[in-house]
PDB file of C-alpha atoms in Angstrom:
ATOM      1  CA  MET A 267       0.000   0.000   0.000  1.00 51.00           C
ATOM      2  CA  LEU A 268       1.389   3.389  -0.974  1.00 51.00           C
ATOM      3  CA  PRO A 269       1.543   6.241   1.514  1.00 57.00           C
ATOM      4  CA  ALA A 270      -1.276   8.779   1.080  1.00 56.00           C
ATOM      5  CA  SER A 271       1.030  11.432  -0.438  1.00 56.00           C
ATOM      6  CA  LEU A 272       2.279   8.989  -3.100  1.00 53.00           C
ATOM      7  CA  SER A 273      -1.269   7.814  -3.827  1.00 62.00           C
ATOM      8  CA  ARG A 274      -2.365  11.403  -4.428  1.00 67.00           C
ATOM      9  CA  LEU A 275       0.698  11.999  -6.630  1.00 63.00           C
ATOM     10  CA  ALA A 276      -0.009   8.836  -8.648  1.00 66.00           C
ATOM     11  CA  LEU A 277      -3.671   9.818  -9.055  1.00 66.00           C
ATOM     12  CA  SER A 278      -2.689  13.337 -10.135  1.00 68.00           C
ATOM     13  CA  LEU A 279      -0.234  11.995 -12.711  1.00 62.00           C
ATOM     14  CA  ALA A 280      -2.829   9.543 -14.045  1.00 65.00           C
ATOM     15  CA  ILE A 281      -5.372  12.363 -14.461  1.00 68.00           C
ATOM     16  CA  VAL A 282      -2.831  14.608 -16.212  1.00 62.00           C
ATOM     17  CA  ALA A 283      -1.837  11.765 -18.555  1.00 61.00           C
ATOM     18  CA  ALA A 284      -5.484  11.027 -19.372  1.00 62.00           C
ATOM     19  CA  LEU A 285      -6.303  14.674 -20.024  1.00 63.00           C
ATOM     20  CA  ALA A 286      -3.178  15.181 -22.161  1.00 63.00           C
ATOM     21  CA  GLY A 287      -4.752  13.063 -24.880  1.00 60.00           C
ATOM     22  CA  CYS A 288      -8.040  14.966 -24.861  1.00 61.00           C
ATOM     23  CA  GLY A 289      -8.583  17.039 -27.943  1.00 58.00           C
ATOM     24  CA  ALA A 290      -5.222  16.111 -29.452  1.00 54.00           C
ATOM     25  CA  SER A 291      -5.591  15.617 -33.172  1.00 59.00           C
ATOM     26  CA  ALA A 292      -3.220  15.997 -36.049  1.00 59.00           C
ATOM     27  CA  PRO A 293      -3.714  19.116 -38.148  1.00 60.00           C
ATOM     28  CA  PRO A 294      -4.895  18.487 -41.724  1.00 59.00           C
ATOM     29  CA  ALA A 295      -2.179  18.125 -44.307  1.00 61.00           C
ATOM     30  CA  GLU A 296      -1.529  21.295 -46.315  1.00 65.00           C
ATOM     31  CA  ASP A 297      -2.119  19.630 -49.655  1.00 63.00           C
ATOM     32  CA  ALA A 298      -5.225  17.693 -48.621  1.00 60.00           C
ATOM     33  CA  PRO A 299      -8.421  19.019 -50.246  1.00 65.00           C
ATOM     34  CA  VAL A 300     -10.905  20.404 -47.788  1.00 65.00           C
ATOM     35  CA  ALA A 301     -14.514  19.543 -48.544  1.00 67.00           C
ATOM     36  CA  LYS A 302     -16.886  22.435 -48.121  1.00 73.00           C
ATOM     37  CA  GLN A 303     -19.825  21.630 -45.950  1.00 76.00           C
ATOM     38  CA  ALA A 304     -23.114  23.403 -45.648  1.00 71.00           C
ATOM     39  CA  PRO A 305     -23.254  25.556 -42.537  1.00 74.00           C
ATOM     40  CA  VAL A 306     -24.857  23.754 -39.653  1.00 68.00           C
ATOM     41  CA  PRO A 307     -27.336  25.862 -37.705  1.00 65.00           C
ATOM     42  CA  ALA A 308     -26.221  26.397 -34.168  1.00 66.00           C
ATOM     43  CA  ALA A 309     -28.154  24.289 -31.689  1.00 67.00           C
ATOM     44  CA  PRO A 310     -29.445  26.029 -28.608  1.00 71.00           C
ATOM     45  CA  VAL A 311     -26.943  25.721 -25.803  1.00 80.00           C
ATOM     46  CA  PHE A 312     -28.062  24.582 -22.381  1.00 82.00           C
ATOM     47  CA  THR A 313     -26.779  26.715 -19.543  1.00 85.00           C
ATOM     48  CA  VAL A 314     -27.402  25.999 -15.887  1.00 87.00           C
ATOM     49  CA  ASN A 315     -29.319  28.648 -13.967  1.00 89.00           C
ATOM     50  CA  GLU A 316     -27.106  28.738 -10.867  1.00 89.00           C
ATOM     51  CA  GLY A 317     -29.604  30.927  -9.029  1.00 88.00           C
ATOM     52  CA  ALA A 318     -32.213  28.145  -9.103  1.00 89.00           C
ATOM     53  CA  LEU A 319     -29.888  25.541  -7.576  1.00 88.00           C
ATOM     54  CA  THR A 320     -29.842  24.435  -3.951  1.00 85.00           C
ATOM     55  CA  PRO A 321     -26.973  26.314  -2.284  1.00 83.00           C
ATOM     56  CA  LEU A 322     -24.050  24.249  -1.060  1.00 81.00           C
ATOM     57  CA  PRO A 323     -23.285  24.507   2.654  1.00 76.00           C
ATOM     58  CA  MET A 324     -19.697  25.673   3.065  1.00 78.00           C
ATOM     59  CA  LEU A 325     -17.615  26.089   6.169  1.00 75.00           C
ATOM     60  CA  LYS A 326     -15.931  29.472   6.381  1.00 81.00           C
ATOM     61  CA  ALA A 327     -13.441  30.842   8.889  1.00 85.00           C
ATOM     62  CA  ALA A 328     -16.139  33.297   9.999  1.00 84.00           C
ATOM     63  CA  ASP A 329     -18.252  30.312  11.124  1.00 84.00           C
ATOM     64  CA  VAL A 330     -15.894  29.664  14.048  1.00 87.00           C
ATOM     65  CA  ALA A 331     -17.480  31.217  17.129  1.00 87.00           C
ATOM     66  CA  ALA A 332     -15.112  33.736  18.676  1.00 86.00           C
ATOM     67  CA  ASP A 333     -17.071  33.934  21.915  1.00 89.00           C
ATOM     68  CA  VAL A 334     -16.880  30.194  22.725  1.00 88.00           C
ATOM     69  CA  ALA A 335     -13.807  28.730  24.411  1.00 89.00           C
ATOM     70  CA  ALA A 336     -12.457  25.768  22.438  1.00 89.00           C
ATOM     71  CA  CYS A 337     -11.356  23.938  25.615  1.00 92.00           C
ATOM     72  CA  GLU A 338     -14.847  24.149  27.106  1.00 91.00           C
ATOM     73  CA  ASP A 339     -17.044  23.496  24.031  1.00 92.00           C
ATOM     74  CA  PHE A 340     -15.043  22.585  20.957  1.00 92.00           C
ATOM     75  CA  ALA A 341     -18.105  21.417  19.010  1.00 91.00           C
ATOM     76  CA  GLY A 342     -19.891  24.680  19.808  1.00 90.00           C
ATOM     77  CA  LYS A 343     -16.850  26.707  18.762  1.00 89.00           C
ATOM     78  CA  VAL A 344     -16.402  25.081  15.348  1.00 88.00           C
ATOM     79  CA  ASN A 345     -19.999  24.055  14.560  1.00 85.00           C
ATOM     80  CA  GLY A 346     -22.367  26.346  16.446  1.00 86.00           C
ATOM     81  CA  THR A 347     -22.439  29.291  14.047  1.00 86.00           C
ATOM     82  CA  TRP A 348     -22.582  27.047  10.977  1.00 82.00           C
ATOM     83  CA  LEU A 349     -25.381  24.896  12.390  1.00 82.00           C
ATOM     84  CA  ALA A 350     -27.409  27.996  13.250  1.00 84.00           C
ATOM     85  CA  ALA A 351     -26.992  29.340   9.700  1.00 81.00           C
ATOM     86  CA  ASN A 352     -27.649  25.947   8.013  1.00 80.00           C
ATOM     87  CA  PRO A 353     -30.590  24.299   9.762  1.00 85.00           C
ATOM     88  CA  VAL A 354     -31.823  20.865   8.769  1.00 88.00           C
ATOM     89  CA  PRO A 355     -34.751  21.368   6.339  1.00 88.00           C
ATOM     90  CA  ALA A 356     -38.152  20.537   7.834  1.00 93.00           C
ATOM     91  CA  ASP A 357     -38.676  17.625   5.436  1.00 93.00           C
ATOM     92  CA  ARG A 358     -35.359  15.964   6.374  1.00 91.00           C
ATOM     93  CA  THR A 359     -33.901  14.197   9.384  1.00 93.00           C
ATOM     94  CA  THR A 360     -30.315  15.069   8.432  1.00 89.00           C
ATOM     95  CA  TRP A 361     -28.668  17.584   6.153  1.00 83.00           C
ATOM     96  CA  GLY A 362     -25.100  17.780   4.954  1.00 82.00           C
ATOM     97  CA  SER A 363     -22.902  18.348   1.945  1.00 82.00           C
ATOM     98  CA  PHE A 364     -23.887  15.116   0.190  1.00 90.00           C
ATOM     99  CA  ASP A 365     -27.583  15.875   0.683  1.00 90.00           C
ATOM    100  CA  ALA A 366     -27.073  19.333  -0.813  1.00 88.00           C
ATOM    101  CA  LEU A 367     -25.093  17.862  -3.724  1.00 92.00           C
ATOM    102  CA  GLY A 368     -27.935  15.414  -4.388  1.00 93.00           C
ATOM    103  CA  GLU A 369     -30.466  18.259  -4.403  1.00 92.00           C
ATOM    104  CA  ARG A 370     -28.276  20.313  -6.755  1.00 93.00           C
ATOM    105  CA  SER A 371     -27.973  17.319  -9.072  1.00 94.00           C
ATOM    106  CA  ARG A 372     -31.772  16.961  -9.165  1.00 94.00           C
ATOM    107  CA  ASP A 373     -32.096  20.720  -9.781  1.00 95.00           C
ATOM    108  CA  VAL A 374     -29.732  20.510 -12.784  1.00 94.00           C
ATOM    109  CA  GLN A 375     -31.505  17.405 -14.100  1.00 93.00           C
ATOM    110  CA  LYS A 376     -34.832  19.237 -13.888  1.00 94.00           C
ATOM    111  CA  GLN A 377     -33.410  22.181 -15.823  1.00 94.00           C
ATOM    112  CA  LEU A 378     -32.038  19.772 -18.458  1.00 92.00           C
ATOM    113  CA  VAL A 379     -35.337  17.974 -19.036  1.00 92.00           C
ATOM    114  CA  GLU A 380     -37.260  21.254 -19.124  1.00 92.00           C
ATOM    115  CA  PHE A 381     -34.779  22.512 -21.732  1.00 91.00           C
ATOM    116  CA  ALA A 382     -35.253  19.309 -23.769  1.00 90.00           C
ATOM    117  CA  ALA A 383     -39.048  19.599 -23.502  1.00 90.00           C
ATOM    118  CA  ALA A 384     -38.977  23.221 -24.689  1.00 89.00           C
ATOM    119  CA  ALA A 385     -36.822  22.481 -27.768  1.00 88.00           C
ATOM    120  CA  ALA A 386     -39.174  22.406 -30.751  1.00 85.00           C
ATOM    121  CA  ASP A 387     -36.638  20.796 -33.109  1.00 86.00           C
ATOM    122  CA  ALA A 388     -35.205  18.223 -30.691  1.00 85.00           C
ATOM    123  CA  LYS A 389     -34.133  14.863 -32.089  1.00 88.00           C
ATOM    124  CA  GLY A 390     -33.006  11.528 -30.692  1.00 90.00           C
ATOM    125  CA  THR A 391     -32.515  11.268 -26.961  1.00 90.00           C
ATOM    126  CA  ASP A 392     -33.262  14.954 -26.408  1.00 89.00           C
ATOM    127  CA  LYS A 393     -36.673  14.510 -28.026  1.00 90.00           C
ATOM    128  CA  LEU A 394     -37.383  11.325 -26.066  1.00 92.00           C
ATOM    129  CA  VAL A 395     -36.451  12.913 -22.731  1.00 92.00           C
ATOM    130  CA  GLY A 396     -38.374  16.097 -23.546  1.00 91.00           C
ATOM    131  CA  ASP A 397     -41.473  14.163 -24.611  1.00 92.00           C
ATOM    132  CA  ILE A 398     -41.454  12.003 -21.487  1.00 92.00           C
ATOM    133  CA  TRP A 399     -41.107  15.087 -19.292  1.00 92.00           C
ATOM    134  CA  ALA A 400     -43.837  16.994 -21.117  1.00 91.00           C
ATOM    135  CA  THR A 401     -46.166  13.992 -20.915  1.00 90.00           C
ATOM    136  CA  GLY A 402     -45.594  13.592 -17.195  1.00 91.00           C
ATOM    137  CA  MET A 403     -46.170  17.289 -16.569  1.00 92.00           C
ATOM    138  CA  ASP A 404     -49.465  17.466 -18.509  1.00 91.00           C
ATOM    139  CA  GLU A 405     -51.669  17.352 -15.396  1.00 93.00           C
ATOM    140  CA  ALA A 406     -54.872  18.175 -17.261  1.00 94.00           C
ATOM    141  CA  LYS A 407     -54.458  15.181 -19.578  1.00 93.00           C
ATOM    142  CA  ILE A 408     -53.474  12.913 -16.674  1.00 93.00           C
ATOM    143  CA  GLU A 409     -56.511  13.971 -14.647  1.00 94.00           C
ATOM    144  CA  ALA A 410     -58.812  13.595 -17.667  1.00 94.00           C
ATOM    145  CA  ALA A 411     -57.570  10.034 -18.278  1.00 93.00           C
ATOM    146  CA  GLY A 412     -58.211   9.101 -14.661  1.00 93.00           C
ATOM    147  CA  LEU A 413     -57.640   5.415 -13.953  1.00 94.00           C
ATOM    148  CA  SER A 414     -58.374   4.233 -17.495  1.00 93.00           C
ATOM    149  CA  PRO A 415     -54.677   3.696 -18.431  1.00 92.00           C
ATOM    150  CA  ILE A 416     -54.231   1.227 -15.550  1.00 94.00           C
ATOM    151  CA  GLN A 417     -57.787  -0.083 -15.270  1.00 94.00           C
ATOM    152  CA  ALA A 418     -56.902  -3.487 -16.789  1.00 92.00           C
ATOM    153  CA  ASP A 419     -54.174  -3.970 -14.163  1.00 91.00           C
ATOM    154  CA  LEU A 420     -56.541  -2.921 -11.370  1.00 93.00           C
ATOM    155  CA  ASP A 421     -59.175  -5.399 -12.629  1.00 93.00           C
ATOM    156  CA  ALA A 422     -56.573  -8.198 -12.695  1.00 91.00           C
ATOM    157  CA  ILE A 423     -55.510  -7.348  -9.136  1.00 92.00           C
ATOM    158  CA  ALA A 424     -59.130  -7.348  -7.984  1.00 93.00           C
ATOM    159  CA  LYS A 425     -59.482 -10.925  -9.217  1.00 92.00           C
ATOM    160  CA  LEU A 426     -56.638 -12.191  -7.013  1.00 93.00           C
ATOM    161  CA  THR A 427     -58.098 -14.357  -4.256  1.00 93.00           C
ATOM    162  CA  ASP A 428     -55.237 -16.053  -2.432  1.00 93.00           C
ATOM    163  CA  GLY A 429     -51.467 -16.210  -1.996  1.00 93.00           C
ATOM    164  CA  PRO A 430     -50.778 -18.486  -4.975  1.00 92.00           C
ATOM    165  CA  SER A 431     -52.799 -16.264  -7.316  1.00 92.00           C
ATOM    166  CA  VAL A 432     -50.895 -13.189  -6.068  1.00 93.00           C
ATOM    167  CA  ALA A 433     -47.578 -15.013  -6.592  1.00 93.00           C
ATOM    168  CA  ALA A 434     -48.642 -16.055 -10.100  1.00 91.00           C
ATOM    169  CA  TRP A 435     -49.641 -12.473 -10.945  1.00 90.00           C
ATOM    170  CA  VAL A 436     -46.330 -11.081  -9.656  1.00 91.00           C
ATOM    171  CA  ARG A 437     -44.423 -13.680 -11.725  1.00 92.00           C
ATOM    172  CA  GLY A 438     -46.454 -12.702 -14.780  1.00 86.00           C
ATOM    173  CA  ASP A 439     -48.205 -16.073 -15.047  1.00 78.00           C
ATOM    174  CA  PHE A 440     -51.656 -14.535 -15.377  1.00 63.00           C
TER     175      PHE A 440
END
């Protein structure tokens, strides 16, 4: 096992080596004919709205309480101010950096699918993702359909009478 400093050095060198190959391509030969291509219209570019993202909790030097003696209440000295400024949200039992990162990730994903849904000329995966999002967000159509899309499944479930029939239905033997 390598010491931690050597492990970090090895990881850093591996990352630098991997990134060195990114974007490296040979320039075209001077005498090679260059085919003229029709201009490609610029696709809309997705940009993240940072203001709509969950803020990341960060520890700052100012968060250390100057009025608390470290020898008497170390946790209060280093955590008290930060905990007061970053309360656990009411819908959570814990809150930390990884929770905030998860929320930010969901915020970015939401912005991405909304962008895909708004693109009128989307193709491929962008169109698929946008269509799925738009379909799921069409509350009026969902409410109008009611239970009819799943009524056949509900009827099949209603016919289950005992454990073996439930097991057969779950297995798909219906």
